[in-house]
Coordinates of C-alpha atoms in Angstrom, one line a residue:
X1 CA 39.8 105.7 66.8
X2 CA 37.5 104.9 64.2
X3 CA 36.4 107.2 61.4
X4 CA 32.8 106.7 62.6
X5 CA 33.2 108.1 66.2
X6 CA 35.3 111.3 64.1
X7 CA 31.9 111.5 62.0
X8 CA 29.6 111.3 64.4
X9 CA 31.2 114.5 66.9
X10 CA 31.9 116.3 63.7
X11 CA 28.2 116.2 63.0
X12 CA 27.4 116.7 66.6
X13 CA 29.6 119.9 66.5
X14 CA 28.1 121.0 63.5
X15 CA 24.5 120.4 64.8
X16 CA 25.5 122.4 67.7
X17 CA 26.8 125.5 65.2
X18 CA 30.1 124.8 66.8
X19 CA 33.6 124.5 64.4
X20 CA 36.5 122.5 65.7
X21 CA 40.3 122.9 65.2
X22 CA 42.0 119.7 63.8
X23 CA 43.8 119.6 67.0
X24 CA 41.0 119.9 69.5
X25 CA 39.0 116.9 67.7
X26 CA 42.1 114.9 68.4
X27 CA 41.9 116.1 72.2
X28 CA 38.4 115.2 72.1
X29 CA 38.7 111.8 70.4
X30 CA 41.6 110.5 73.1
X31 CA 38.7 111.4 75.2
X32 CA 35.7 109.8 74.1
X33 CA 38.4 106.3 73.1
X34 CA 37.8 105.5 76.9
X35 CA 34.0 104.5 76.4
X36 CA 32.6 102.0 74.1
X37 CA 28.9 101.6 73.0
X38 CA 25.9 104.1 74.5
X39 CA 28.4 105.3 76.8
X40 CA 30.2 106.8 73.7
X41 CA 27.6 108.7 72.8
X42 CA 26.7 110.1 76.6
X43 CA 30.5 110.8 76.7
X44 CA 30.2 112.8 73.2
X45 CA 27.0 114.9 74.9
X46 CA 28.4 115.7 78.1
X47 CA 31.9 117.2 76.9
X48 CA 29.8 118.9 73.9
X49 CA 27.7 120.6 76.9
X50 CA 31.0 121.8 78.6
X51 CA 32.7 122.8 75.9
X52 CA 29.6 125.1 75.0
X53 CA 29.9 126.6 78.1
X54 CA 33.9 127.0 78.4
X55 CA 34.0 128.8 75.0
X56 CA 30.5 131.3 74.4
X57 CA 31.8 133.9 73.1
X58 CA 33.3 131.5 70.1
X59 CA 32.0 129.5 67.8
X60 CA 35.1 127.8 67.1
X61 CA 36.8 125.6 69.8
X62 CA 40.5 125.7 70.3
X63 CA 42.9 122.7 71.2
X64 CA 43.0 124.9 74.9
X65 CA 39.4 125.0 75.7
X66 CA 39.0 121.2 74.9
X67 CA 41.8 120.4 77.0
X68 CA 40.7 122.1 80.2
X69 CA 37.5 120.3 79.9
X70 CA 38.8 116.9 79.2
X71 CA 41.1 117.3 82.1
X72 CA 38.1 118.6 84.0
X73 CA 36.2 115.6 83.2
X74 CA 39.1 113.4 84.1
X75 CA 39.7 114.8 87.2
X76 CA 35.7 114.8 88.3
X77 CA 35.8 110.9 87.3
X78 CA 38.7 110.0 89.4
X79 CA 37.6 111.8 92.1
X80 CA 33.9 109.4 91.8
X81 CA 36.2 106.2 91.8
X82 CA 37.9 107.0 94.5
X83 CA 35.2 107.9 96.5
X84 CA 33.7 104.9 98.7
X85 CA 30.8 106.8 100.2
X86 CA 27.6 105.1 98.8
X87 CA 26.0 108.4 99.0
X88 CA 27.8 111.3 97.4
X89 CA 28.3 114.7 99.0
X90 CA 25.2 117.1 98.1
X91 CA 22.5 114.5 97.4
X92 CA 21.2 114.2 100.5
X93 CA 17.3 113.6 101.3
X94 CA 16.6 117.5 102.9
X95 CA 18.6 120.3 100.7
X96 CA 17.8 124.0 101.8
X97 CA 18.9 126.5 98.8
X98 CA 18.9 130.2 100.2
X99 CA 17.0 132.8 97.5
X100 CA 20.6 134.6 98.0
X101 CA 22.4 131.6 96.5
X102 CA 20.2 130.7 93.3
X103 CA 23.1 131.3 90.4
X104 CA 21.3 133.6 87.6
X105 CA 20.7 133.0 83.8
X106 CA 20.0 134.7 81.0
X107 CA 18.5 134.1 77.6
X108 CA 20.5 135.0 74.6
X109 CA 17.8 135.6 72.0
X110 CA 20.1 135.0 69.2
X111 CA 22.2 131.9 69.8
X112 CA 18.8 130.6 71.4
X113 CA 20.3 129.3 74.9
X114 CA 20.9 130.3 78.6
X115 CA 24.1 131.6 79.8
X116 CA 24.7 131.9 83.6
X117 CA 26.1 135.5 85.1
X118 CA 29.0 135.7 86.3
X119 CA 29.9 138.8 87.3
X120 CA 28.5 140.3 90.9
X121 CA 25.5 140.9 91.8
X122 CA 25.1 144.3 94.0
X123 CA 22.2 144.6 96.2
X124 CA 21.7 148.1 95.0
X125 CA 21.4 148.1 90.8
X126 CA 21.6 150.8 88.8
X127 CA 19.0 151.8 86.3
X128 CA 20.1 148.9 84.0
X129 CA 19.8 146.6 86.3
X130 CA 16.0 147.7 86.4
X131 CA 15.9 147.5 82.6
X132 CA 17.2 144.2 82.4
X133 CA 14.7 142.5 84.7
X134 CA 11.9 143.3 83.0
X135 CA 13.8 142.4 79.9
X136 CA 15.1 138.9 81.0
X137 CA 11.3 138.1 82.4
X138 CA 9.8 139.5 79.2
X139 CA 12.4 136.8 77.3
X140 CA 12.4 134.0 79.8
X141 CA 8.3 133.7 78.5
X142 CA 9.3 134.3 75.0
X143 CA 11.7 131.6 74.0
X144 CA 9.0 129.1 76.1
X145 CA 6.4 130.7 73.9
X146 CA 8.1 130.1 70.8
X147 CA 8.3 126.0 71.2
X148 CA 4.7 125.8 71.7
X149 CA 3.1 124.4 68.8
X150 CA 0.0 126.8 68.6
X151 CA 2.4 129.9 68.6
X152 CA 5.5 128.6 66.3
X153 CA 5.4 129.8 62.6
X154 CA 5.0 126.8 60.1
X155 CA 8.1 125.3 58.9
X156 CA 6.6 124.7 55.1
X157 CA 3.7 127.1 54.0
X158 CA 0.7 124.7 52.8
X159 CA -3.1 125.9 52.3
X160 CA -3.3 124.4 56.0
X161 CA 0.0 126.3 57.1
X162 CA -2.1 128.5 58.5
X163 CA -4.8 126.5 60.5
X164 CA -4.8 126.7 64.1
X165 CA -1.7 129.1 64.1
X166 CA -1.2 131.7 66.2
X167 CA 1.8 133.4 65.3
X168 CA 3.1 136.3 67.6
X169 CA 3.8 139.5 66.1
X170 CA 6.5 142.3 67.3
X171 CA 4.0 145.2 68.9
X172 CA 6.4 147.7 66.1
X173 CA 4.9 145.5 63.0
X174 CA 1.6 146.6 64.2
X175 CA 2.0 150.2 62.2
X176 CA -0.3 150.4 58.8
X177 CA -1.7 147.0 59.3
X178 CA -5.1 145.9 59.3
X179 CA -6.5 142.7 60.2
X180 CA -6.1 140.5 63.9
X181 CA -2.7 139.7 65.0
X182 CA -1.5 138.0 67.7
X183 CA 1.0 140.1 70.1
X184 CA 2.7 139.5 73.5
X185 CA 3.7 141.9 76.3
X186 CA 3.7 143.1 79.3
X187 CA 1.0 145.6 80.5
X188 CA 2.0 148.8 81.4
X189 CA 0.4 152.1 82.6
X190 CA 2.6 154.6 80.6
X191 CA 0.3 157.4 81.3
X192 CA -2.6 157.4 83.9
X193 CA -5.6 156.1 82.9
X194 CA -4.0 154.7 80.1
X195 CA -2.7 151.4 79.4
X196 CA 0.0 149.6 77.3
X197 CA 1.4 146.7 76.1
X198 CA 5.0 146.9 75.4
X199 CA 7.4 144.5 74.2
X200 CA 11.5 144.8 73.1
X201 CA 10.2 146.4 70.2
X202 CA 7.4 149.1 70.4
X203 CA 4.5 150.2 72.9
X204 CA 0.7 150.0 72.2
X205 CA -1.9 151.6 73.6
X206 CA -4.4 148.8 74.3
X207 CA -8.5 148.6 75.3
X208 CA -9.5 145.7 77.1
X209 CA -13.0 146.4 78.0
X210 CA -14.3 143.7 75.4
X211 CA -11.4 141.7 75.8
X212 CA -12.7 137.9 76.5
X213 CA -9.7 136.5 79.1
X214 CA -8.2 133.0 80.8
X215 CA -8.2 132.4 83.9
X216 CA -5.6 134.1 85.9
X217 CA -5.5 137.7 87.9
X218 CA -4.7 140.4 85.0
X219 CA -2.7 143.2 86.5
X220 CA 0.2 146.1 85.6
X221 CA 3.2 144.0 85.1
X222 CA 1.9 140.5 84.4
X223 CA 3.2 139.3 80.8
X224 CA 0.2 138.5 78.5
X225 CA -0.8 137.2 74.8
X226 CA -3.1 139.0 73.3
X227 CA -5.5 138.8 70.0
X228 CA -6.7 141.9 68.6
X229 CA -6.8 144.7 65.8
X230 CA -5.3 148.1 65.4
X231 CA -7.9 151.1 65.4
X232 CA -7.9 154.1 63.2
X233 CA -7.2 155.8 66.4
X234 CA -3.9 154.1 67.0
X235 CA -5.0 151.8 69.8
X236 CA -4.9 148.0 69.8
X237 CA -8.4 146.9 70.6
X238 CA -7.9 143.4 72.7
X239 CA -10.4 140.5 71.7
X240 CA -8.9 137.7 73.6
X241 CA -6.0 138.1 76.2
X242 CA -4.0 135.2 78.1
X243 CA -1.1 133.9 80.1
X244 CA 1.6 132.3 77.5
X245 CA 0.8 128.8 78.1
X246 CA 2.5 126.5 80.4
X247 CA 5.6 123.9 79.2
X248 CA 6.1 120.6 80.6
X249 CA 8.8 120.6 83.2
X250 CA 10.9 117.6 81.5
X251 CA 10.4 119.7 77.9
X252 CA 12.1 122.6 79.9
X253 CA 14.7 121.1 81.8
X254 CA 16.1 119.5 77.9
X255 CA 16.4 123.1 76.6
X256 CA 19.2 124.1 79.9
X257 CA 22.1 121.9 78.6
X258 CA 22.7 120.8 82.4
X259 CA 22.2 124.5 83.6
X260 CA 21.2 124.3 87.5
X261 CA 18.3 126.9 87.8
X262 CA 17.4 125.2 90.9
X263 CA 20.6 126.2 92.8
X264 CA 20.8 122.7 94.6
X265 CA 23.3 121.4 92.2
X266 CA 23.9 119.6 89.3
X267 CA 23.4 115.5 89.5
X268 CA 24.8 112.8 87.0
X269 CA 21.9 110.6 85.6
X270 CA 23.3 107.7 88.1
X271 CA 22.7 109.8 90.8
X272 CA 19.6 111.1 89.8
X273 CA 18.0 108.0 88.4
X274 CA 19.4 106.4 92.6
X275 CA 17.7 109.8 94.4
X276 CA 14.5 108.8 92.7
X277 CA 14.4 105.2 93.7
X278 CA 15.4 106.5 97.2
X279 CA 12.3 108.9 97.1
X280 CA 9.9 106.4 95.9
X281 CA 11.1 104.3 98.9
X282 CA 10.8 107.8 101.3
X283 CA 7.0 107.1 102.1
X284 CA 7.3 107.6 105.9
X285 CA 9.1 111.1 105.4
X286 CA 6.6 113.7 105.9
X287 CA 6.5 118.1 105.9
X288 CA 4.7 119.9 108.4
X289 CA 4.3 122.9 107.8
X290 CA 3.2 126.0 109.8
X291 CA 2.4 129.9 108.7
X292 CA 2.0 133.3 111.4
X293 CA 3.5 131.8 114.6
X294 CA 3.1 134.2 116.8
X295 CA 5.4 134.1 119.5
X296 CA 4.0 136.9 121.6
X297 CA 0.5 135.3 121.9
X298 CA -0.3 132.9 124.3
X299 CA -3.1 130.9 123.0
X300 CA -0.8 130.5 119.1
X301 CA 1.9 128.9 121.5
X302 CA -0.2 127.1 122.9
X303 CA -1.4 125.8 119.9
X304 CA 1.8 124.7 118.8
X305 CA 2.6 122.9 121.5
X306 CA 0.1 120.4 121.1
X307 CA 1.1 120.1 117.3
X308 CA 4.3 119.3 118.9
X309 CA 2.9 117.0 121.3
X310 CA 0.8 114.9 118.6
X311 CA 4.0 114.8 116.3
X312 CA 6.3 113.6 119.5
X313 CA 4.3 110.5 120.0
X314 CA 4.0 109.5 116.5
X315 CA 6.0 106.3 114.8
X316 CA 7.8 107.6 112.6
X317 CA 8.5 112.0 113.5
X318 CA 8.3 114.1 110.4
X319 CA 11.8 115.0 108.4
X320 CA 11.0 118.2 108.5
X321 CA 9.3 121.6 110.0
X322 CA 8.8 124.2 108.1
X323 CA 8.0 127.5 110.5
X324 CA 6.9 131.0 108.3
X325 CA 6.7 134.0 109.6
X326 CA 5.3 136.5 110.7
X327 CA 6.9 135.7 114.1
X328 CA 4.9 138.4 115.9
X329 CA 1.3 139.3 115.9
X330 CA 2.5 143.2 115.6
X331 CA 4.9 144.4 112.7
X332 CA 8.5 144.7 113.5
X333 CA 8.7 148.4 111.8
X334 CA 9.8 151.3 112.9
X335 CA 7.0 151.3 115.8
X336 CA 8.2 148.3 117.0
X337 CA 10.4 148.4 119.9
X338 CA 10.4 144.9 121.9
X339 CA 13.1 143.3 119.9
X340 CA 14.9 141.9 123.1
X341 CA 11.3 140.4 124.1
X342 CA 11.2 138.9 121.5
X343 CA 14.9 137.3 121.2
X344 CA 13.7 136.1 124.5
X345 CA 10.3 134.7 122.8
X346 CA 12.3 132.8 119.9
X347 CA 14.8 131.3 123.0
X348 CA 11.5 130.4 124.7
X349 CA 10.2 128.4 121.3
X350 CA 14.0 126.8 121.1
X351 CA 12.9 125.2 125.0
X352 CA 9.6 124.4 123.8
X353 CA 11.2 122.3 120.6
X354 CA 13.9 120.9 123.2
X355 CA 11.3 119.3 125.0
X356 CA 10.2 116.9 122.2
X357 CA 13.8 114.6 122.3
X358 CA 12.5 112.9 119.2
X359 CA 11.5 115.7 117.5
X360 CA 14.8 117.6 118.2
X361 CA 17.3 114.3 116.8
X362 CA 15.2 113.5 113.9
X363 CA 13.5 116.3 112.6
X364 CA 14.9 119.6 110.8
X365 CA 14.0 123.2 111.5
X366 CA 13.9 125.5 108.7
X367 CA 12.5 129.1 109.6
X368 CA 11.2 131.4 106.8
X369 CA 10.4 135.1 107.5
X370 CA 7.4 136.8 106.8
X371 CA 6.3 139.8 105.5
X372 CA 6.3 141.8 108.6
X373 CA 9.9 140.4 110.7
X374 CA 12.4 142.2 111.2
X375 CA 14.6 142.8 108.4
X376 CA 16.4 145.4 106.4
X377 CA 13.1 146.3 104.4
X378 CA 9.8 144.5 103.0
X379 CA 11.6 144.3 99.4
X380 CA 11.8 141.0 97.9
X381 CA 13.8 138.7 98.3
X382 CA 13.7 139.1 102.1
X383 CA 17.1 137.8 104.0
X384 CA 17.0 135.2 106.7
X385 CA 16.0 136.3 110.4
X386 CA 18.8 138.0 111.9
X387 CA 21.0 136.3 114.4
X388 CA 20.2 138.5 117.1
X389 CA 16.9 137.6 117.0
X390 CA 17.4 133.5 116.4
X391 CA 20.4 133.2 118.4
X392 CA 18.9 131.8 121.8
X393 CA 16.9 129.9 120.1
X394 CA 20.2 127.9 118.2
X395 CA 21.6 127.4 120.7
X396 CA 18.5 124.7 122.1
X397 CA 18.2 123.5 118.4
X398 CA 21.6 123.3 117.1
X399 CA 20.2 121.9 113.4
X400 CA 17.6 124.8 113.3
X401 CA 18.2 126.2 109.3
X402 CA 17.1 130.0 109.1
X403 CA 16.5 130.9 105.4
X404 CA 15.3 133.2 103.0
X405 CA 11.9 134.3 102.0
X406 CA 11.2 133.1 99.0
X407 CA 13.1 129.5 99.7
X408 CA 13.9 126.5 98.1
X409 CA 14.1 122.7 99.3
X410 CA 14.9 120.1 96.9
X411 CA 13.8 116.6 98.5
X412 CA 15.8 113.8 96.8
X413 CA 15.2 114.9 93.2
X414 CA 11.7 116.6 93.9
X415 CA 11.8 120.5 94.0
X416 CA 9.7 122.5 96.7
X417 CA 9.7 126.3 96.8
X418 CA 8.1 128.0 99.8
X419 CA 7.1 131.5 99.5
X420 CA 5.6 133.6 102.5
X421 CA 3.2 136.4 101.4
X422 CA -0.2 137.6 101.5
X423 CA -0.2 137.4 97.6
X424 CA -3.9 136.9 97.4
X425 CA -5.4 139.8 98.7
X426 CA -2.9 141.8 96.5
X427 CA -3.0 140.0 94.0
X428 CA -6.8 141.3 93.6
X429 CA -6.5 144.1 94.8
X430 CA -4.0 145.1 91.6
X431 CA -6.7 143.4 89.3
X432 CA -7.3 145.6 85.9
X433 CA -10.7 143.6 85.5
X434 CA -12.5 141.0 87.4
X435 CA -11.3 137.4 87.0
X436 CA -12.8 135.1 84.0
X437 CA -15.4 132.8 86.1
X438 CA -16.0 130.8 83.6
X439 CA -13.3 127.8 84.1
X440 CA -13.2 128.5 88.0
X441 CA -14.6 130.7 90.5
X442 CA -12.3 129.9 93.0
X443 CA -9.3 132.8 94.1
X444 CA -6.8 130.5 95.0
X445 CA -6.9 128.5 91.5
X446 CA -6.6 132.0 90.0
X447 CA -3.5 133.3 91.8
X448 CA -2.0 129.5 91.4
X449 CA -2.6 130.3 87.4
X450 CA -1.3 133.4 87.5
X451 CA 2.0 132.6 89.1
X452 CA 2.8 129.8 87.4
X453 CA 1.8 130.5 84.1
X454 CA 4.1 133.8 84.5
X455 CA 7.0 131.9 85.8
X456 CA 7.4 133.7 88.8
X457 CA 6.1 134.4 92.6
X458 CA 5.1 137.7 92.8
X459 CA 3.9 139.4 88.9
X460 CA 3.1 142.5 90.8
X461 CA 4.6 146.0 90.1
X462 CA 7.0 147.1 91.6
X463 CA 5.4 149.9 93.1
X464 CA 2.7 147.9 94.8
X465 CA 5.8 145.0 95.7
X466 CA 9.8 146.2 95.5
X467 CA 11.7 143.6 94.5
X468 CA 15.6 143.6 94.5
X469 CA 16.5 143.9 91.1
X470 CA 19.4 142.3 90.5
X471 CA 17.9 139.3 92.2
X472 CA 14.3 138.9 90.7
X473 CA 15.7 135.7 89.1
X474 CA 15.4 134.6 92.7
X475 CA 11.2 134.7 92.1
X476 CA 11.5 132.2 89.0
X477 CA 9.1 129.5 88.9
X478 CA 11.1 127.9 85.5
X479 CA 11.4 125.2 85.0
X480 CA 8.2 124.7 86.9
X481 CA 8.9 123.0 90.4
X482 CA 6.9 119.6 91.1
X483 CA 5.0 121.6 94.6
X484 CA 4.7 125.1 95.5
X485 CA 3.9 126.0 99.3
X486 CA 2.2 129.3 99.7
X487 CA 2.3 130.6 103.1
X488 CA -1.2 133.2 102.6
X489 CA -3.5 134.4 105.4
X490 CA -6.6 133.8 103.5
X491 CA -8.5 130.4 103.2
X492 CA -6.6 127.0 103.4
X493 CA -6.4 125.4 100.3
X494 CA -4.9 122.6 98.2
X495 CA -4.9 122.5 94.1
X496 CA -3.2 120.3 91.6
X497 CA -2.4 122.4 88.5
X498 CA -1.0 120.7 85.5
X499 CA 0.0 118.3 87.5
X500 CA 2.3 120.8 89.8
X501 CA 0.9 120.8 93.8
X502 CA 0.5 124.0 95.1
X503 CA -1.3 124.7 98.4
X504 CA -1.6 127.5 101.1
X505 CA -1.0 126.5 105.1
X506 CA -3.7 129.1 105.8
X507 CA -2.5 130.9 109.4
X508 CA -1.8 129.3 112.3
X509 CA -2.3 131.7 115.3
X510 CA -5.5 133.1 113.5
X511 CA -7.2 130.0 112.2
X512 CA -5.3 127.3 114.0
X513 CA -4.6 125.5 110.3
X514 CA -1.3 123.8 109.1
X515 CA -0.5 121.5 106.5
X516 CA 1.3 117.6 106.6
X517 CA 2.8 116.9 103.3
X518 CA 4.2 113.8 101.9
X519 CA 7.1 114.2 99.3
X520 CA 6.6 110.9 98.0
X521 CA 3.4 111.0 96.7
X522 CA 3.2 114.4 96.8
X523 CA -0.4 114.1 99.5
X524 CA -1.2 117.1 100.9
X525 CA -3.5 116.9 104.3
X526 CA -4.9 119.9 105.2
X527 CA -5.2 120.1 108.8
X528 CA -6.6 121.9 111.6
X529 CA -7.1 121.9 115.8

C-alpha cells in the first residue's frame, strides 16, 4: 500500500474529526488495496460514511468497528456479483413507502450531522416526546438556515463583513441590547392575546402589527425569521418577518452522508445514475389521480366509471391510480353506522375496476384515506383503511396497495408525496394576519410557500391539527421532494415552486376534477368531465 493512499485517509479522517487506531488504518488500507484510481477515492468515502455511523458516540475508531464494516462492505459486494438480475431488488419503477415506515433523524447541533433513531417509537409519547418535536422541527430549519449565505456569520471580519448579512441571534441575547437583530422562532401564544417567539434559548413577546411579511400563511406554530428591535417595554417589535429560505434539494441531500430520509432505500450511484436513464426513457408512464370518491353516491360513481372507461381504451393504460379519500360523502364518526354498506360499496368499486382487464393487469391501485374514513382518530399520521373495510374489494384487485395518509411514492429516482387534507381552508383560517399580496394573490401559491418553506405538511398547532408525536418526522418535506400532490377540496390548481411541482386534484364527486401526471417530465394536466 502506498504512503499516499495512508495520507490521503489520514487526512480524510482528520477532516472528518475522526482519530484512527494504528490497527484500524491497517484494516482499512487492506480494504481500500482492492480499488485503483477514482474508485480509490469512492471506496475511501463510502467506508468513512459507515464507519461514522457504526461508531457515534466516539471519535476514535477501533480495529472492531472497522472490521465489521469492511466485512459488511465485502459481504454487500459479493452478494452484487453474484446476483444476475439486471434489475436489483427495491429499485423498481412504482415504490409505495407507508408514513408508518419512514426511519426518523435527528440533528445533533453539536457534531453538526443527522443520526437516525433507533430505539421504538410508541404511538402514545410521553411529554418528551411532545418536547422533542418541536425541538427537532425548530433544528431541522436551523442547521438549513445556517448554510445560507445571507444568514451565515463571516468567516474573516472586513469593513464589508458586514454587508448584506443577516446574522441570527439567540432570542436570550436579546436582554439590554439596542439596535435590530435578526432572530428565529417559532410563534407561540404563551398567554392569550399575546404572542411569542421562542427559540432553544429564551421567549419573546413579539408585535407584528407593522411587521412587513413574505409570502406564506403566518400562523401559531409556523417557524419564522424575523428582523426587529427590543422595546423599553420588553417586547420585540417585528419589522420584517419570513419563512427561513428554501435549500436546493441536491445541496441537502450532500449534508445526509447517505442517510435515507425518504424511507424507499438507499441506492449505489450505479443504480441511481441506471434508474434515471430508465425514467428519462418512462415517457408513456402516467399518474391519475383522483380525491373524495364517494362510494355511496351514484352520480361520483358514475363519474368514475367513465374515467375508467376513457383510460381502458387508451394505448398505453396509466402505471398508476392514485384514489384519496374521503370514501364517503358522510363522516365515518361516531354517528356513522353503515360500515357493512359500505364494505359492500368498496367490493362493488373492486367489480367496477375488474371490469377494465387492461386496467386491472397493468395498472397499480394505491388507496389513501381521507380526513373523514374510518380510522382510529383524525390525528396525523392517519393509518391505512382497515381491512374490514377493503377486504372485498382485494380480493377483485389483488395488486390494490392501501397506504397511509400522508404517503410516499418514489418513481424510479423521482420522489412524490401525497397528502390528503383540506389544508387550505385551515390553513387561513389559523392566519395571525392576512397574507402579503404583494408577490401573489393567489391561496394556493401561499399554502404551497408555506409548507415547503417549513419543511413540513401540516405547520398547524396542534390544537387546531393533533399529530402523533413521535411520528411528526413522518410530515417532513426535507430534503424537498421533486412533486407534491395535495388532495384539497378547494379550487384545482397546479404551481411550480422553485422548481418543486405541487398541485391539488380538486374533488372529484363535487367538482368532477382529477389530475393525469407524467413522472417523466413532471406535466401536470388538470382535468375535468
Amino acid at each position: 500500500m502506498s504512503a499516499s493512499t495512508r495520507k490521503k485517509v489520514l487526512r480524510k479522517c482528520k477532516i472528518r474529526g475522526r482519530v484512527l487506531k494504528t490497527d484500524a488504518l491497517d484494516e482499512i488500507l487492506s480494504f481500500v488495496s482492492r480499488f485503483q484510481g477514482p474508485d480509490e477515492d469512492e471506496a475511501i468515502d463510502l467506508l468513512l460514511d459507515e464507519l461514522e455511523l457504526e461508531s457515534q458516540k466516539s471519535t476514535i475508531i477501533e480495529k472492531e468497528s472497522a472490521h465489521r464494516v469492511v466485512s459488511r462492505l465485502l459481504e454487500a459486494d459479493a452478494a452484487v456479483e453474484e446476483s444476475s438480475d439486471p434489475c436489483p431488488a427495491g429499485s423498481s419503477a412504482i415504490r409505495v413507502v407507508d408514513a408508518f415506515l419512514v426511519p426518523k433523524f435527528r440533528y445533533d447541533p453539536i457534531r453538526k450531522q443527522f443520526y437516525e433513531h433507533t430505539g421504538s417509537l410508541p404511538l402514545h409519547g410521553d411529554a418528551s416526546a411532545k418536547a422533542a418535536l418541536y425541538r427537532d422541527r425548530f433544528l431541522l430549519l436551523s442547521q438549513r438556515l445556517s448554510r445560507d449565505q445571507n444568514f451565515s456569520k463571516p468567516a474573516f471580519e472586513s469593513e464589508f463583513s458586514h454587508f448584506g448579512s443577516c446574522e441570527i441571534s439567540p432570542i436570550q441575547s436579546l436582554v439590554g441590547q439596542t439596535g435590530r437583530r435578526w432572530v428565529m422562532g417559532v410563534i407561540s401564544q404563551l398567554e392569550d392575546g399575546h404572542f411569542y417567539l421562542e427559540d432553544l434559548t429564551a421567549s419573546v413577546e413579539i408585535n407584528l402589527s407593522n411587521a412587513k411579511i413574505t409570502t406564506g400563511f403566518f400562523s401559531e406554530n409556523t417557524i419564522v425569521v424575523a428582523e426587529g428591535e427590543m422595546l423599553v417595554e420588553g417586547i420585540f417589535q417585528v419589522l420584517t418577518c419570513g419563512f427561513p429560505p428554501l435549500e436546493d434539494r441536491d445541496k441537502s441531500l450532500r449534508q445526509l452522508a447517505g442517510h435515507d430520509f425518504f424511507g424507499a432505500g438507499t441506492l449505489t450511484k450505479e443504480e441511481t445514475i441506471r434508474l434515471a436513464d430508465m425514467e428519462r426513457k418512462a415517457v408513456n408512464d402516467m399518474f391519475v389521480i383522483l380525491s373524495d370518491i364517494w362510494l355511496d353516491n351514484e352520480e361520483a360513481m358514475g363519474k368514475l366509471e367513465t374515467v375508467l372507461d376513457g383510460f381502458e381504451s387508451v394505448e398505453v393504460v396509466p402505471s398508476l391510480f392514485v384514489f384519496m379519500g374521503n370514501f364517503s360523502s358522510h363522516p365515518c364518526n361516531l354517528a356513522f353506522h353503515a360500515y357493512s354498506t359500505l364494505r359492500s360499496q368498496f367490493g362493488k368499486l373492486g367489480q367496477m375496476i375488474a371490469a377494465h382487464p387492461r386496467l386491472t393487469e397493468h395498472s397499480k391501485f394505491l388507496f389513501i384515506p381521507g380526513p373523514d374514513d374510518a380510522g382510529p382518530s383524525t390525528v396525523l399520521p392517519r393509518c391505512a383503511l382497515p381491512k374490514y373495510l377493503t377486504e372485498e374489494l382485494q380480493n377483485h384487485i389483488p395488486n390494490a396497495i392501501f397506504s397511509s395518509n400522508p404517503c410516499r411514492v418514489k418513481f424510479y429516482t423521482q420522489e412524490i408525496v401525497f397528502f390528503r387534507q383540506d389544508m387550505l381552508y385551515r390553513m387561513r383560517r389559523s392566519c395571525l394576519m392576512p397574507p402579503s399580496i404583494e408577490e401573489t394573490d393567489d391561496p394556493f401559491q401561499h399554502l404551497v410557500a408555506t409548507i415547503t418553506h417549513q419543511s413540513h405538511l401540516c405547520p398547524l398547532p396542534l390544537t387546531v391539527q393533533p399529530i402523533i408525536w413521535n411520528y411528526d418526522h413522518c410530515l417532513y418535506l426535507y430534503p424537498t421532494p421533486h412533486t407534491i400532490v395535495l388532495g384539497d377540496k378547494s379550487q384545482q390548481k397546479a404551481f411550480k415552486y422553485t422548481g418543486i411541482t405541487c398541485f391539488n386534484t380538486g374533488s372529484f364527486s363535487t367538482d368532477s376534477t382529477f389530475v393525469a401526471y407524467r413522472p417523466c417530465s413532471q406535466e401536470v394536466e388538470l382535468s375535468a368531465l
